[in-house]
Coordinates of C-alpha atoms in Angstrom, one line a residue:
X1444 CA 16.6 31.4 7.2
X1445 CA 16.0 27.9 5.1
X1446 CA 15.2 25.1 7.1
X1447 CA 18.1 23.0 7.3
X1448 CA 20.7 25.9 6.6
X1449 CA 24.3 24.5 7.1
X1450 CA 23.0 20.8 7.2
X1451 CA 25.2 18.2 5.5
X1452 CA 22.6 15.6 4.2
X1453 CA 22.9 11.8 2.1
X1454 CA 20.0 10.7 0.1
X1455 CA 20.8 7.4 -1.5
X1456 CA 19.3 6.4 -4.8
X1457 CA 18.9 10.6 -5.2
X1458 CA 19.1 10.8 -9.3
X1459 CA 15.3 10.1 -9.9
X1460 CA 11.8 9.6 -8.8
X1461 CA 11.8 10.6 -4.7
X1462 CA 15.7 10.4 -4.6
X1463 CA 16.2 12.9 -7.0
X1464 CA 13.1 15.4 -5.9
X1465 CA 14.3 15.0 -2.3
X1466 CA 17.8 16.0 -2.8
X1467 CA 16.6 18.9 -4.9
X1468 CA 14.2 19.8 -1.8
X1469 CA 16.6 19.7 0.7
X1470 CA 19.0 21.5 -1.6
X1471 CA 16.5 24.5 -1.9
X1472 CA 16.2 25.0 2.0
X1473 CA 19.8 25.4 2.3
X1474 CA 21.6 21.4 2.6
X1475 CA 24.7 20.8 0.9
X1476 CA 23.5 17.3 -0.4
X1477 CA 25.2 14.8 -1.6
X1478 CA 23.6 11.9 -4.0
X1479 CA 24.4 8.1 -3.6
X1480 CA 23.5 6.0 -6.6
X1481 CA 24.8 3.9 -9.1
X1482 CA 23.9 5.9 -12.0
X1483 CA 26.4 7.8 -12.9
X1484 CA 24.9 9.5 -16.2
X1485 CA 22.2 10.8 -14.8
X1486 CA 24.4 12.2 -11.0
X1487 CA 26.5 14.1 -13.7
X1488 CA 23.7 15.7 -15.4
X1489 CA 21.8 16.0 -12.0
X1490 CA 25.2 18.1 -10.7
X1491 CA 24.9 19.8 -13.7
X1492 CA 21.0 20.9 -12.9
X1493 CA 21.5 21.6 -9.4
X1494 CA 24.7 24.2 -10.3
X1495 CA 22.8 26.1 -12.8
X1496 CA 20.1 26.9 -9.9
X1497 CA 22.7 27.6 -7.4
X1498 CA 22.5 24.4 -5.5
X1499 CA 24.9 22.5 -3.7
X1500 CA 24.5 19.0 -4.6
X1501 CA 27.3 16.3 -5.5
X1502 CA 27.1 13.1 -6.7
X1503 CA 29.6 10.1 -5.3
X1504 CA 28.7 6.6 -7.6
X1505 CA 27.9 4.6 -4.4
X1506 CA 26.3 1.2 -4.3
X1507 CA 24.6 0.8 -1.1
X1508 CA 24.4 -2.8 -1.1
X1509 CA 28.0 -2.9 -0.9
X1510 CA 29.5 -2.6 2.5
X1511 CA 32.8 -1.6 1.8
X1512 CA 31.4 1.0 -0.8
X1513 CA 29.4 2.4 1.5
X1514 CA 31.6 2.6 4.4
X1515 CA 34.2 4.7 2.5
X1516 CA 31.9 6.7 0.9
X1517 CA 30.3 7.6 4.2
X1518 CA 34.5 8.7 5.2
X1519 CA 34.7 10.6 2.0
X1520 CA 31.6 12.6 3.0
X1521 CA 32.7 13.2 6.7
X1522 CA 36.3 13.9 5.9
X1523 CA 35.0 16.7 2.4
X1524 CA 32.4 18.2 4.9
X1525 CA 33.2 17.9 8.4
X1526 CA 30.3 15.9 9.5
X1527 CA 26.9 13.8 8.2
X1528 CA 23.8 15.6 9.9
X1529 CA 20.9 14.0 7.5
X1530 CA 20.4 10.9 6.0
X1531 CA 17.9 10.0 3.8
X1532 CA 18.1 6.6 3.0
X1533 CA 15.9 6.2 -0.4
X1534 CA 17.9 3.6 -2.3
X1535 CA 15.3 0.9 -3.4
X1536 CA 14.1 -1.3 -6.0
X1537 CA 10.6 -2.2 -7.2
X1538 CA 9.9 -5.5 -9.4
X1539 CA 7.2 -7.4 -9.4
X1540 CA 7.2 -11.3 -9.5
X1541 CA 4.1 -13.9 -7.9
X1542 CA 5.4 -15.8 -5.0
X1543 CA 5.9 -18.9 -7.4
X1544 CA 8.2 -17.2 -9.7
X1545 CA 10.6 -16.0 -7.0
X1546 CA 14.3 -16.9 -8.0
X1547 CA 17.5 -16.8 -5.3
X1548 CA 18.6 -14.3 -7.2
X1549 CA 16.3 -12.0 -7.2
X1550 CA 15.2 -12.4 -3.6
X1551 CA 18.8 -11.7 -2.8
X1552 CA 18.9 -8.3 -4.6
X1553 CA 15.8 -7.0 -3.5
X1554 CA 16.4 -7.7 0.0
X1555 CA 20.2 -6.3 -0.7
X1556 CA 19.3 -3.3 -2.1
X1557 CA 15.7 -2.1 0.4
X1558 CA 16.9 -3.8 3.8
X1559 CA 20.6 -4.4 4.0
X1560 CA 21.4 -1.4 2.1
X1561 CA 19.3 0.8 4.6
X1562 CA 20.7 -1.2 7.4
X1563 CA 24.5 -0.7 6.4
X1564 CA 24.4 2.7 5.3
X1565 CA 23.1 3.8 8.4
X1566 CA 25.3 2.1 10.2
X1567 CA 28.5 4.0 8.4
X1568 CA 27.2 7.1 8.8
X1569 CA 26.0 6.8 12.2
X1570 CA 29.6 5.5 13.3
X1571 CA 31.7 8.2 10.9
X1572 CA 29.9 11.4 12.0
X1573 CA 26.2 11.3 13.8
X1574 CA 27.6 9.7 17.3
X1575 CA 30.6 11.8 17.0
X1576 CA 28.9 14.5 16.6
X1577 CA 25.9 14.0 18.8
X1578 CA 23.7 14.7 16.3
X1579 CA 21.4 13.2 13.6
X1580 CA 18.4 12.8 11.6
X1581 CA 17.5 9.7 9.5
X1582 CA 14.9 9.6 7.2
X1583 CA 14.4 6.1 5.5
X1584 CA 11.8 5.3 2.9
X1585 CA 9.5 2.5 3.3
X1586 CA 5.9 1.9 1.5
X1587 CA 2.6 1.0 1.9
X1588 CA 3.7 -2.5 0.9
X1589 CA 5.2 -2.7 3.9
X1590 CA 2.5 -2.4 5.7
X1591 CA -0.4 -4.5 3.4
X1592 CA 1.7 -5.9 0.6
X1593 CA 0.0 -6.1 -2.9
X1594 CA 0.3 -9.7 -4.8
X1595 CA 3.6 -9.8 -6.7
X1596 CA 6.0 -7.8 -4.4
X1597 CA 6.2 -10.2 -1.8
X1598 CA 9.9 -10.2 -1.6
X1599 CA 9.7 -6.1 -1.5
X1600 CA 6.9 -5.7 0.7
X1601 CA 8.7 -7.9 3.5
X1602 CA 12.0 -5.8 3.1
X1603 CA 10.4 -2.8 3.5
X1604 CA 8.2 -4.0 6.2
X1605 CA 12.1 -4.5 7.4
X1606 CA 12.8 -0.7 7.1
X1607 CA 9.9 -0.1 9.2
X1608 CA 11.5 -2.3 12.4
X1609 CA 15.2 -1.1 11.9
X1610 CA 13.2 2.9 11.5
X1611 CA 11.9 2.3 15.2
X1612 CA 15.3 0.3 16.4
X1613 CA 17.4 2.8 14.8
X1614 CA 15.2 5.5 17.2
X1615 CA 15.7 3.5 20.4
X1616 CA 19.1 2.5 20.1
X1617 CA 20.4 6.0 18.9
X1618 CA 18.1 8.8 20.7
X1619 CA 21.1 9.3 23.2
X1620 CA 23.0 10.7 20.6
X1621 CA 20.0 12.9 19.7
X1622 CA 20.1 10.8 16.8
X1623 CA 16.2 10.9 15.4
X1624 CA 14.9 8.0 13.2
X1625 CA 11.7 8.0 11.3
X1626 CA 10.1 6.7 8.3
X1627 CA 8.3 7.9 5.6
X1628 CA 6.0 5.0 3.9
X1629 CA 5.0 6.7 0.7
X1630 CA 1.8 5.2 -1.8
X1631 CA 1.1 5.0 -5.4
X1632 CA 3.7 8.5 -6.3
X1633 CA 4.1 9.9 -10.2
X1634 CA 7.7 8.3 -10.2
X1635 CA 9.1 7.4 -13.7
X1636 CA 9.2 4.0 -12.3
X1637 CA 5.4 3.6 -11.6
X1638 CA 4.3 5.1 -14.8
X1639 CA 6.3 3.2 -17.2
X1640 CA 3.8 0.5 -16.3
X1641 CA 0.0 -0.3 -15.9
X1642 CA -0.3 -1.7 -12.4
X1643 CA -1.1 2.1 -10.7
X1644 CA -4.0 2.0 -13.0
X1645 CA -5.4 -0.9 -11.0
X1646 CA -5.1 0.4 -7.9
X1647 CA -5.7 4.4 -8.3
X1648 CA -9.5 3.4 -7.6
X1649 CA -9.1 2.3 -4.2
X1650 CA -7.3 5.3 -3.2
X1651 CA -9.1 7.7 -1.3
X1652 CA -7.6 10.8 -2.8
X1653 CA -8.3 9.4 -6.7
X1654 CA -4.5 10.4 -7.5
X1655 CA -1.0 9.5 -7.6
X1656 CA 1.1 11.4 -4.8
X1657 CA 3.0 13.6 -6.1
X1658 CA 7.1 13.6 -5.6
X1659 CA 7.7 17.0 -4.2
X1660 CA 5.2 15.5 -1.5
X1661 CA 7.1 13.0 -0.3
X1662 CA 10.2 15.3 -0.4
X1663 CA 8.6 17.8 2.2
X1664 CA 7.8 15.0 4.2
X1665 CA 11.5 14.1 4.1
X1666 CA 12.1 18.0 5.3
X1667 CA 9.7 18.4 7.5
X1668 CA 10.9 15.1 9.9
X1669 CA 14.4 16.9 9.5
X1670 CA 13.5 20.1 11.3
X1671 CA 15.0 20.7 14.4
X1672 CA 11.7 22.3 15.1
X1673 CA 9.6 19.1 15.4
X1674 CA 13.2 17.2 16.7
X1675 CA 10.2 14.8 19.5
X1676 CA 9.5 13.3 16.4
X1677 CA 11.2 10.1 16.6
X1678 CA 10.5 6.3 15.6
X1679 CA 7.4 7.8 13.9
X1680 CA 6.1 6.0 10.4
X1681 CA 4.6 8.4 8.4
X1682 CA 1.9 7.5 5.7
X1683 CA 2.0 9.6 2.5
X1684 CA -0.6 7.2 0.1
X1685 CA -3.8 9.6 -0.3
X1686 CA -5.8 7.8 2.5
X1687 CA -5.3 4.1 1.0
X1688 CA -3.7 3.0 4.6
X1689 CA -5.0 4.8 7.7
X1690 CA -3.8 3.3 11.0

C-alpha cells in the first residue's frame, strides 16, 4: 500500500520548484492533491502532466495572501472531497533587497505571502475539515534563513523565522485534534528560482555537502512527516541544507 493512500492533501505555491515536486510526491504515494497558486498556466499544464501519469492532482487558482480566497477555497476542497487530511503550506517568495533598500511595499508582500499566508491558510483548513475530522498533518516550509538569515533577505528571513513559531504553536494548540505540525527548513535546493541567479554560487562553498539539495529531497521530507507511522513527530523543525545549519 502507498503511504498516504486515501489522503486528501493542499500544497500551496505547488506549480514549481518544492511546490510542484511535492505535490507530484505525494501524488505518487497515493494523495489526491490539490495545487494552490496563482499561476494558472502552469496548474493547467501541471494537471495535464499529472493525468497523463495517472495522478490525481487538481489545480484551484488560489492566492494565499488573501483571506477570503483562501477561506473558500479551503470549502471548495472539503465540500469536492469530503475532508482536508494534509497540508503542505509551501507558498513563498524569495527577493533579495539590503536592509536600506527595503520599501513598504515590498515588506508587506513578503511578509503577506511567507507568514500571513501560512498563518491563514492553516487556519481555514484547520477550521473546515482537520478539527472536524479529528485529524491532520501540516507541513509548512521554512528555510535556513530563518534560522541565520543571509544579508539581503532580511524581510524573508524574519517571516520565515515566523513559520518556525506558528510550526511549534500550530503543534501545541492543535495536538488534541491529533492535528500534527512540523516544519521542513530546506537550504540552498536546484529550484528554477535559485538558479536563474548567481547568489548560490557564493554560498555552495560553505555547505558541507558541496551541492544544491535536490527537490525530490525536500518532497520526501514533506512525506515522510505525513506518515501515520512516525505520527509522535510533532512541533519538529527539520533541517534539509547539506550540513550548512546543524543545531
Amino acid at each position: 500500500m502507498k503511504r498516504l493512500e486515501n489522503r486528501v492533501a493542499i500544497v500551496t505555491g505547488g506549480t514549481a520548484g518544492i511546490g510542484e515536486a511535492t505535490a507530484l510526491r505525494f501524488a505518487r504515494e497515493g494523495a489526491q492533491v490539490v495545487v494552490w497558486a496563482r499561476n494558472e498556466a502552469r496548474g493547467k499544464e501541471m494537471e495535464k502532466k499529472a493525468a497523463a501519469e495517472g495522478l490525481a492532482i487538481t489545480f484551484d487558482k488560489v492566492d494565499t495572501s488573501d483571506f477570503e480566497a483562501v477561506t473558500a477555497a479551503a470549502k471548495r476542497v472539503a465540500d469536492k472531497f469530503g475532508k482536508i487530511d494534509i497540508l503542505i503550506n509551501n507558498a513563498g517568495m524569495y527577493p533579495a533587497m539590503l536592509v536600506t533598500d527595503v520599501t513598504e511595499k515590498h515588506f508587506d508582500r513578503v511578509i503577506a505571502v511567507n507568514l500571513k499566508g501560512t498563518f491563514f491558510v492553516t487556519q481555514a483548513v484547520v477550521n473546515q475539515s482537520m478539527i472536524p475530522n479529528n485529524y491532520g498533518r501540516i507541513v509548512n516550509i521554512s528555510s535556513c534563513d530563518g534560522k541565520t538569515p543571509a544579508s539581503g533577505v532580511a524581510i524573508y528571513g524574519a517571516a520565515k523565522a515566523g513559520v518556525i513559531s506558528l510550526t511549534k504553536s500550530f503543534a501545541l494548540e492543535l495536538a488534541d485534534y491529533d492535528i500534527n505540525s512540523n516544519c521542513v527548513a530546506p537550504g540552498w535546493v536546484e529550484s528554477e528560482a535559485v538558479l536563474s541567479g548567481d547568489r548560490w554560487k557564493t554560498y555552495l562553498p560553505q555547505i558541507p555537502s558541496r551541492r544544491l539539495g535536490k527537490l525530490s529531497e525536500i518532497a520526501e521530507s514533506c512525506v515522510f512527516l505525513c506518515n501515520d507511522k512516525v505520527s509522535y513527530i510533532n512541533g519538529e523543525i527539520l533541517d534539509v541544507n547539506g550540513a550548512i545549519i546543524m543545531d
